[in-house]
Tab-separated table of C-alpha atoms in Angstrom:
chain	number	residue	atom	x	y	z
G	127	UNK	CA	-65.532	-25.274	24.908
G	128	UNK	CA	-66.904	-29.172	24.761
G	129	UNK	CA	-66.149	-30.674	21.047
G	130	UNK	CA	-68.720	-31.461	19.045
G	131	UNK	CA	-69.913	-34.842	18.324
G	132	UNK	CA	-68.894	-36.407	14.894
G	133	UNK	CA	-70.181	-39.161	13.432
G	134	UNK	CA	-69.034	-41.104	10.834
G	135	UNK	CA	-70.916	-44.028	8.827
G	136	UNK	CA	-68.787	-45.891	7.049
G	137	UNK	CA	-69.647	-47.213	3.256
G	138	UNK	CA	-65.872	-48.203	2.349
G	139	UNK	CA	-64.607	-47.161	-0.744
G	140	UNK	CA	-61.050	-46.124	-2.148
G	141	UNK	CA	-60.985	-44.280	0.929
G	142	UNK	CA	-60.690	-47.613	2.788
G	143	UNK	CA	-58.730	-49.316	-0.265
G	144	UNK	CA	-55.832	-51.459	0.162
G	145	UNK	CA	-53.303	-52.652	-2.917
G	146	UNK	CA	-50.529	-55.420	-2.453
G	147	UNK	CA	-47.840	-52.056	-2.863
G	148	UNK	CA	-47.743	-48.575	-2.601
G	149	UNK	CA	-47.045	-47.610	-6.061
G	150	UNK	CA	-50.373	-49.223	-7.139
G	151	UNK	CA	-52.597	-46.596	-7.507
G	152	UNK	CA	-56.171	-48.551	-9.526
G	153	UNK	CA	-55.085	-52.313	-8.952
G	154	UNK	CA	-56.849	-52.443	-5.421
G	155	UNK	CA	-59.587	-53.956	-3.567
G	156	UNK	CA	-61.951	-50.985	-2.866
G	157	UNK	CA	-63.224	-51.193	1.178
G	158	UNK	CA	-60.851	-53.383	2.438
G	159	UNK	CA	-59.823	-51.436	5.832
G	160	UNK	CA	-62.190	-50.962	8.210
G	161	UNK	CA	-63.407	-47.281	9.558
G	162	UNK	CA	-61.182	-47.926	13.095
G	163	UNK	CA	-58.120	-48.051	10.845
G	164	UNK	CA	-59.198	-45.653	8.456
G	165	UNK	CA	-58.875	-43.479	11.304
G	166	UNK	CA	-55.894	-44.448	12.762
G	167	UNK	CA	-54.377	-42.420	10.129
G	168	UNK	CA	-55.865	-39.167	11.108
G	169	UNK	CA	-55.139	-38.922	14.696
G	170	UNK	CA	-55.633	-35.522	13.731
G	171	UNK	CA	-59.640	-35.933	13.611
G	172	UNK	CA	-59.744	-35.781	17.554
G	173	UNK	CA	-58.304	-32.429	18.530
G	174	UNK	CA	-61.437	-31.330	16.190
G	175	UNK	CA	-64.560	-33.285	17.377
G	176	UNK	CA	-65.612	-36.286	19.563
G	177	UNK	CA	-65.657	-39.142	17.363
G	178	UNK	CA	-67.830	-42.136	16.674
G	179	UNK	CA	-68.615	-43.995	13.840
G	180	UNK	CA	-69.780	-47.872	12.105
G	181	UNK	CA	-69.146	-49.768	9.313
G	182	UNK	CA	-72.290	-49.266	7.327
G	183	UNK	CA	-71.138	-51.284	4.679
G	184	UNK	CA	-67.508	-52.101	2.965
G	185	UNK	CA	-68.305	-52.407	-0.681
G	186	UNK	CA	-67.062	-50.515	-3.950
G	187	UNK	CA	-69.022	-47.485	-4.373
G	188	UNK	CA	-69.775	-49.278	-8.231
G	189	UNK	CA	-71.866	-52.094	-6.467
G	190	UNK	CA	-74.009	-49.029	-4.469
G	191	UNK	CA	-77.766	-49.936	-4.558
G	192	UNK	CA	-81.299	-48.518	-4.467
G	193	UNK	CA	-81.935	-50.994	-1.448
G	194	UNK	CA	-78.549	-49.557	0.248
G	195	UNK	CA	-79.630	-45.740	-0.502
G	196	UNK	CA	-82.958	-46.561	1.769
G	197	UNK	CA	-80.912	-48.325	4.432
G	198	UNK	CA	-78.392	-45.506	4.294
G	199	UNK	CA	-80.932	-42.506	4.328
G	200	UNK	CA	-82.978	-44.090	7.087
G	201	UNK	CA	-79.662	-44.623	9.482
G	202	UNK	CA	-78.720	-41.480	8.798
G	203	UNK	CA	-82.066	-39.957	9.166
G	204	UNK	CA	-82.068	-41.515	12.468
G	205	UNK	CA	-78.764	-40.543	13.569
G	206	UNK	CA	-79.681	-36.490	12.925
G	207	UNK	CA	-82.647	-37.047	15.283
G	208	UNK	CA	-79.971	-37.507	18.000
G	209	UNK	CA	-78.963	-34.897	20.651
G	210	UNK	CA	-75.798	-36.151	21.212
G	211	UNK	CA	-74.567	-36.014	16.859
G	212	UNK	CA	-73.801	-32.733	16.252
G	213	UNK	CA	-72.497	-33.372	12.534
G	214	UNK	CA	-72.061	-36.231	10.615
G	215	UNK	CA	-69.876	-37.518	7.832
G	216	UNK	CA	-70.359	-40.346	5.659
G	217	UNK	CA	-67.083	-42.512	3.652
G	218	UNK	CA	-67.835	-43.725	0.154
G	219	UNK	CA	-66.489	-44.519	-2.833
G	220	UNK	CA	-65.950	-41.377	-5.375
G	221	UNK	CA	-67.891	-43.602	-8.407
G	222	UNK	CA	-71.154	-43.185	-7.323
G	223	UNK	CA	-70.622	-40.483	-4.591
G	224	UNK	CA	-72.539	-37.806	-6.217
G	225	UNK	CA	-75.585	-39.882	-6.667
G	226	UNK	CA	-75.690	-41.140	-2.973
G	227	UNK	CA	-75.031	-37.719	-1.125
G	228	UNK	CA	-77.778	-36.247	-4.225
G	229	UNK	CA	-80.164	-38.883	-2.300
G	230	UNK	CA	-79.491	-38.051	0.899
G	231	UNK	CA	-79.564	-34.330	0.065
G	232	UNK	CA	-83.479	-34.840	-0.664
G	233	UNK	CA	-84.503	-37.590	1.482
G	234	UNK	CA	-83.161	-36.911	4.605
G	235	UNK	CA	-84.565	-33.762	6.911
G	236	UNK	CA	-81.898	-31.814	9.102
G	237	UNK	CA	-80.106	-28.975	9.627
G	238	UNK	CA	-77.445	-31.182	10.953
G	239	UNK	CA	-74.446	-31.229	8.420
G	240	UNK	CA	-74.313	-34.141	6.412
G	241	UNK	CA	-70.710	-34.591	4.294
G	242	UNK	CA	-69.514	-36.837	2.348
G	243	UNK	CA	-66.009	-37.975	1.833
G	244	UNK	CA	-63.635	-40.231	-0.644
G	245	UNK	CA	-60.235	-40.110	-1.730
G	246	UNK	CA	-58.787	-40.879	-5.498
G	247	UNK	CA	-55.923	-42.696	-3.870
G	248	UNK	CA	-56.191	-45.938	-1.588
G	249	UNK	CA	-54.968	-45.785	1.750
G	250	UNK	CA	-51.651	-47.929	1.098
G	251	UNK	CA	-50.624	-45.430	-2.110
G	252	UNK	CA	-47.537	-43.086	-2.002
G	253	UNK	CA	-49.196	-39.876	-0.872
G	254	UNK	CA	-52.269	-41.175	-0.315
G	255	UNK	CA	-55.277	-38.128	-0.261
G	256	UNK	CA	-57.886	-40.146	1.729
G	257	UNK	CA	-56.728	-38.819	5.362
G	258	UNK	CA	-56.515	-35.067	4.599
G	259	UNK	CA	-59.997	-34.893	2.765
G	260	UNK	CA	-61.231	-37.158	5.929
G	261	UNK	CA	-59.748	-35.019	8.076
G	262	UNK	CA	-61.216	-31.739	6.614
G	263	UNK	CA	-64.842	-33.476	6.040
G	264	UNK	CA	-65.070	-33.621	9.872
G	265	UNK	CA	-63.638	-30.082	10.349
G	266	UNK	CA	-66.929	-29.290	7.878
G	267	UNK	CA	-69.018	-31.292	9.801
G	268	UNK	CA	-67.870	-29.605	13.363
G	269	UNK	CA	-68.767	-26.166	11.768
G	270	UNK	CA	-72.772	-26.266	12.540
G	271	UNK	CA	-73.128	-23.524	9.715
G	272	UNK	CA	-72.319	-26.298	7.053
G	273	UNK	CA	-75.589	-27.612	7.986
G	274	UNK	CA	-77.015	-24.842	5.903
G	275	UNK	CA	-76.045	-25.581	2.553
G	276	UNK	CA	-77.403	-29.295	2.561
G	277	UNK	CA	-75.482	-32.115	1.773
G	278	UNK	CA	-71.896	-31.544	0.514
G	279	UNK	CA	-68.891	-33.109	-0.782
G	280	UNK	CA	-65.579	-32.411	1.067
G	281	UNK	CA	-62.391	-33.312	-1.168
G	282	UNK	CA	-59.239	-31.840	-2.149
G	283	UNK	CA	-59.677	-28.913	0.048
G	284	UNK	CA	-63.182	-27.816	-1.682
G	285	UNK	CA	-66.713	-28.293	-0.712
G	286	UNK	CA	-69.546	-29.003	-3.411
G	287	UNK	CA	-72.993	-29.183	-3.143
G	288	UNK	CA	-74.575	-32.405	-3.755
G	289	UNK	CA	-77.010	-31.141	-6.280
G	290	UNK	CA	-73.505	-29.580	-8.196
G	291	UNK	CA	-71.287	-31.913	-8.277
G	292	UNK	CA	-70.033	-33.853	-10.871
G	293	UNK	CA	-67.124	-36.778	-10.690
G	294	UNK	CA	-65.158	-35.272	-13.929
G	295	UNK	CA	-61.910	-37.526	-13.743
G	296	UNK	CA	-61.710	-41.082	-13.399
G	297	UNK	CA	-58.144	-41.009	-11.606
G	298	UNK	CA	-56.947	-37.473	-10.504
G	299	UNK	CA	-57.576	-36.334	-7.077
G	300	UNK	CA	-59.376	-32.941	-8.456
G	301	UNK	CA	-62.270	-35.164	-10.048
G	302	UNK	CA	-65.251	-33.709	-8.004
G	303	UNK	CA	-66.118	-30.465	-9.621
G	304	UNK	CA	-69.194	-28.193	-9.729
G	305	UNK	CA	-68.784	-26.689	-13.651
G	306	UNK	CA	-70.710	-23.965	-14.161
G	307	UNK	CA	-72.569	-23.745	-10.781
G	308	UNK	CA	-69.312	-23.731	-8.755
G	309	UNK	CA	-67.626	-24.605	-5.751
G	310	UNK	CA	-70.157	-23.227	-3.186
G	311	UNK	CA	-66.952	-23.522	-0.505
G	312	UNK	CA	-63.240	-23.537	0.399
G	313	UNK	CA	-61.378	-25.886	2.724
G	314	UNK	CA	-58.749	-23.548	4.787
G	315	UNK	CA	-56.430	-23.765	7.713
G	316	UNK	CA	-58.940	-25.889	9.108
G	317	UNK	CA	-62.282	-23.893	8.523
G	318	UNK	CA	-64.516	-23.843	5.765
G	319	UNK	CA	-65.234	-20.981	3.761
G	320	UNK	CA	-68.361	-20.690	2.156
G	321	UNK	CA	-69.292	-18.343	-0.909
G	322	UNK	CA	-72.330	-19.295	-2.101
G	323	UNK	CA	-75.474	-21.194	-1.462
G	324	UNK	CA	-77.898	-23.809	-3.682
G	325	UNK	CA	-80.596	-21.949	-3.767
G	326	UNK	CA	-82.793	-25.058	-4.620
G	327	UNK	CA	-84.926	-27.586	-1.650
G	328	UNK	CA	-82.319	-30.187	-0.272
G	329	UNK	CA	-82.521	-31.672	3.588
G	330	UNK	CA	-84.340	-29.397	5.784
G	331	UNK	CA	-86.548	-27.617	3.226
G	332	UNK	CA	-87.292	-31.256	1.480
G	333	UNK	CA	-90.717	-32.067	1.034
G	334	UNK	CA	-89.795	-35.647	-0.477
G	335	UNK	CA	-89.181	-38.669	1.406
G	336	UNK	CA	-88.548	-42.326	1.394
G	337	UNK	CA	-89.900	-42.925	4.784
G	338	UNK	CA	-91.111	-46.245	4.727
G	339	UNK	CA	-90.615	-47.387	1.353
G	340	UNK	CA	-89.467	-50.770	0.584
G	341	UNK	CA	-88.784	-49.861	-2.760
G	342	UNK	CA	-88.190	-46.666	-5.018
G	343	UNK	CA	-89.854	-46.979	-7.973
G	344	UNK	CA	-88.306	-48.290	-11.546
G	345	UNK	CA	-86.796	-45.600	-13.695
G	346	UNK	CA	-84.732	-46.514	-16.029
G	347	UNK	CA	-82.059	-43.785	-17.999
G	348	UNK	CA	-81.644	-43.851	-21.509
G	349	UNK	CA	-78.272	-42.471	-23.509
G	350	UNK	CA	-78.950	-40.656	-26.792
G	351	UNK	CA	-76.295	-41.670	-29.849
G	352	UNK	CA	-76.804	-41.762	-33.437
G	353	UNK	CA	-78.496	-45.380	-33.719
G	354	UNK	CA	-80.224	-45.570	-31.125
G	355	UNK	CA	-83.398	-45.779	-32.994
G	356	UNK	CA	-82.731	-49.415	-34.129
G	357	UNK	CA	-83.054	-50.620	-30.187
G	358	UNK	CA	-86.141	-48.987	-29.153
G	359	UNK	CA	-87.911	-51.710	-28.455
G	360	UNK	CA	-85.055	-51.918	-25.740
G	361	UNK	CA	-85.004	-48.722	-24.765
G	362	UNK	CA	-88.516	-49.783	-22.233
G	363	UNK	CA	-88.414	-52.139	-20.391
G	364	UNK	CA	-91.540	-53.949	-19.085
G	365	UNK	CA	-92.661	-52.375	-15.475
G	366	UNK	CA	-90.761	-49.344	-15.433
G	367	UNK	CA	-92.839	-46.021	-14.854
G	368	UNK	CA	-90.255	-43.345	-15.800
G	369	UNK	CA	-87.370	-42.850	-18.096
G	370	UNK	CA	-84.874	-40.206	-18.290
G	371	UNK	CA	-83.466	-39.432	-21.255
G	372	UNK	CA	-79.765	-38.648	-21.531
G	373	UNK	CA	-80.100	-36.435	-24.363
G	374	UNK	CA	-78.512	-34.878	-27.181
G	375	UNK	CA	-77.813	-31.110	-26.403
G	376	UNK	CA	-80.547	-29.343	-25.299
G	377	UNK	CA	-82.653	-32.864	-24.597
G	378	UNK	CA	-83.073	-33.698	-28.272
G	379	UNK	CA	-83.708	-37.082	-29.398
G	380	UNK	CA	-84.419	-39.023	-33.178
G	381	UNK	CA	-87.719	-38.390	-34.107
G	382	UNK	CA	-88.305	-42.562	-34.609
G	383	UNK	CA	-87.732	-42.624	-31.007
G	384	UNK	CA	-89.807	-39.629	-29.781
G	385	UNK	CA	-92.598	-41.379	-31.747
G	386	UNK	CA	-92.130	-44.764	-29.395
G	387	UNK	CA	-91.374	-42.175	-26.466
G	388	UNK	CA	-94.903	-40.861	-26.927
G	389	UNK	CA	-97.200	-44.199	-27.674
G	390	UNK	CA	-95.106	-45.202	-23.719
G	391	UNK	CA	-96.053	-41.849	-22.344
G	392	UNK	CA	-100.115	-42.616	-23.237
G	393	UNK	CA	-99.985	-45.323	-21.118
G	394	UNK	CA	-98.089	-43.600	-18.371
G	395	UNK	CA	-94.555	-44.227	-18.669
G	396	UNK	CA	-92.973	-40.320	-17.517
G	397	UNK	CA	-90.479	-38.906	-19.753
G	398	UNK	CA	-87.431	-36.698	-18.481
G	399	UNK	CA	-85.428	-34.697	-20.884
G	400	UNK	CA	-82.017	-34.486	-19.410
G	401	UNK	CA	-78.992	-34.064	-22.100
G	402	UNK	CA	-75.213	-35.958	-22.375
G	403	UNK	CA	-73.740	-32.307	-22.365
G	404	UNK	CA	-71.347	-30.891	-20.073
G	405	UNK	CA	-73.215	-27.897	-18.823
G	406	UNK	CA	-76.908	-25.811	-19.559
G	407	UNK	CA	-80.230	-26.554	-18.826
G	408	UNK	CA	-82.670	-28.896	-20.423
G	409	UNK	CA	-85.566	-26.173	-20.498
G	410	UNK	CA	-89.439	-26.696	-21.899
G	411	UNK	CA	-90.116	-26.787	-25.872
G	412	UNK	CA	-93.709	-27.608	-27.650
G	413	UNK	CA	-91.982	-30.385	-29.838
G	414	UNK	CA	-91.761	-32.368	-26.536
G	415	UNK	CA	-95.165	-31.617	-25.490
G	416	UNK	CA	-95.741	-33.855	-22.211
G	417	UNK	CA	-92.331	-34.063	-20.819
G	418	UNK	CA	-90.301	-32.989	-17.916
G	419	UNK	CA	-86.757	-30.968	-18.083
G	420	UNK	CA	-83.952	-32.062	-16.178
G	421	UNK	CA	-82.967	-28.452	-15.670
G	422	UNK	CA	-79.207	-28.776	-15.109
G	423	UNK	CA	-79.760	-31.977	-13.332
G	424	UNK	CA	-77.415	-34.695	-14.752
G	425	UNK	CA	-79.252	-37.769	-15.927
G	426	UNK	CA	-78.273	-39.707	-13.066
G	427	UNK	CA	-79.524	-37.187	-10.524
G	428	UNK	CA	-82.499	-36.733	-12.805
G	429	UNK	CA	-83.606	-40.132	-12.430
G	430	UNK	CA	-83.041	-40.348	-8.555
G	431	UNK	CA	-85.714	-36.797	-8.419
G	432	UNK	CA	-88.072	-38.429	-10.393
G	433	UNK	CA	-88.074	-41.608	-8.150
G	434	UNK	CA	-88.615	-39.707	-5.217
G	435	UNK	CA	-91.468	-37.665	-6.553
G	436	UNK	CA	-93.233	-40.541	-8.030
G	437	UNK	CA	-92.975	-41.835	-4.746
G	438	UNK	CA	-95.035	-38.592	-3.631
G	439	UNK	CA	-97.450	-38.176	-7.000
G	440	UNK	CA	-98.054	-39.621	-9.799
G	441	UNK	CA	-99.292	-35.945	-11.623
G	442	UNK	CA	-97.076	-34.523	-14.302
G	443	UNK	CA	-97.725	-30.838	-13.175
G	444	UNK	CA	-96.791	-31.888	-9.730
G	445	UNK	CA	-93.869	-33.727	-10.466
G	446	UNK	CA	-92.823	-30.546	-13.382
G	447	UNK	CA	-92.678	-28.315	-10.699
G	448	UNK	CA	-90.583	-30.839	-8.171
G	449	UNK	CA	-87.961	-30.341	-11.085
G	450	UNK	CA	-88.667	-26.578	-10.204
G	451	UNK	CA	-87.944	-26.748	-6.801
G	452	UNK	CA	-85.144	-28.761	-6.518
């Protein structure tokens, strides 16, 4: 039976990170090898899948941007369209990881899997965890069933969804977790194992894209704390057309700045109601008349929804029951 064809684009990352010894584990420069010798340390990859690849980029996932999301979705967009990429698997940094594959998971149309991959460790450290979780995230992608469940995460021998997942440690290798939706998959001899399925619109259900756009719109997210109602004034900036609030538990904010909130919201600014918590949904209540609920969105995936469907609509019901659907 032929192999199928991997590909992998390339974003760098701690995954490609290289420190002046082996014991260093967070003084290193993020990106610094290239994909070739990335993969030099998985000969492994190759008894599993033809592979290809390119350096998309070799940056810390910290400096990702909006313009770099377009670029990204559009390449990979393109490479999906190809008959000869059966599965493909992109390298980034773990920082903004879930944010990036939550982008692609919307904006890019296939069946094809799509999985993302990082390590906690850079490539020179003492049991470094980039080459297993790269080699697994192409066993994923050579499985064409893991084209079903969207856009995952393969690390530490689990696989997430992208609309899940959550980076939940800022050094351990077990960071990505899914809390209270779950793993939807296992990592095992080589397979994966799924056991359950988003039930929500990612890749080849998606009916938002960024096809074309030069630019996603300005939405800016704002964290609730006690004081915040001194800065409000800061809280909007000029030009933005949506704001996602970052809540206190179940997307509650000071009344002073629900009052500003609303005045912005006249003259079209949209409002999401998101919340700083660890788990639950932000669900609808008449004292926030007008707004949108994150659902169990984060804030930061709540703001990259609302850019897309603004890019689609401008109409609050519309763009209410986007948070619906995905």
């Amino acid at each position: 039976m032929a192999l199928p064809n991997i590909y992998i684009v390339a974003c760098g990352g701690t995954i490609a990170g290289k420190a002046a010894t082996e014991e260093d584990l967070t003084g290193y420069t993020a990106g610094a090898a290239t994909i070739d010798e990335v993969l030099q340390a998985v000969p492994a990859v190759h008894q599993y899948a033809r592979i290809r690849g390119e350096q998309f980029c070799s940056i810390d996932s910290s400096d990702m941007s909006e313009g770099l999301w377009l670029a990204l979705a559009a390449r990979v967009q393109e490479l999906a369209g190809r008959d000869d990429v059966d599965g493909i698997v992109v390298t980034h940094g773990t920082d903004t990881m879930e944010e990036t594959a939550y982008f692609l998971n919307l904006a890019v149309h296939t069946e094809k899997p799509v999985v993302f991959v990082g390590s906690m460790r850079p490539a020179t450290a003492i049991s470094a965890d980039g080459p297993l979780n790269l080699l697994e995230a192409v066993q994923a992608a050579a499985q064409a069933e893991t084209g079903r469940y969207g856009v995952v995460i393969v690390m530490n021998g689990t696989i997430c969804s992208a609309r899940f997942v959550e980076k939940t440690d800022t050094t351990h290798v077990d960071t990505f977790k899914s809390r209270q939706l779950g793993y939807i998959g296992l990592m095992q001899d080589g397979m994966p194992m799924f056991y359950q399925a988003p039930l929500r619109r990612h890749t080849y259900e998606s009916g938002l894209s960024c096809s074309g756009c030069a630019a996603l719109p300005p939405v800016v997210v704002a964290y609730a704390y006690v004081g915040m109602e001194r800065w409000i004034e800061s809280l909007i900036p000029q030009d933005v057309c949506g704001l996602v609030l970052a809540g206190f538990g179940h997307g509650r904010m000071p009344g002073a700045v629900w009052q500003s909130l609303q005045k912005a919201m006249k003259e079209g600014l949209v409002v999401v109601r998101a919340s700083r918590t660890l788990g639950g949904a932000v669900t609808p209540v008449a004292e926030y008349e007008g707004t949108i609920c994150a659902d169990t969105l984060t804030p930061q995936k709540a703001k990259i929804l609302l850019q897309l469907a603004l890019l689609k609509t401008r109409n609050i019901q519309e763009i209410k029951e986007a948070f619906r659907e995905y």
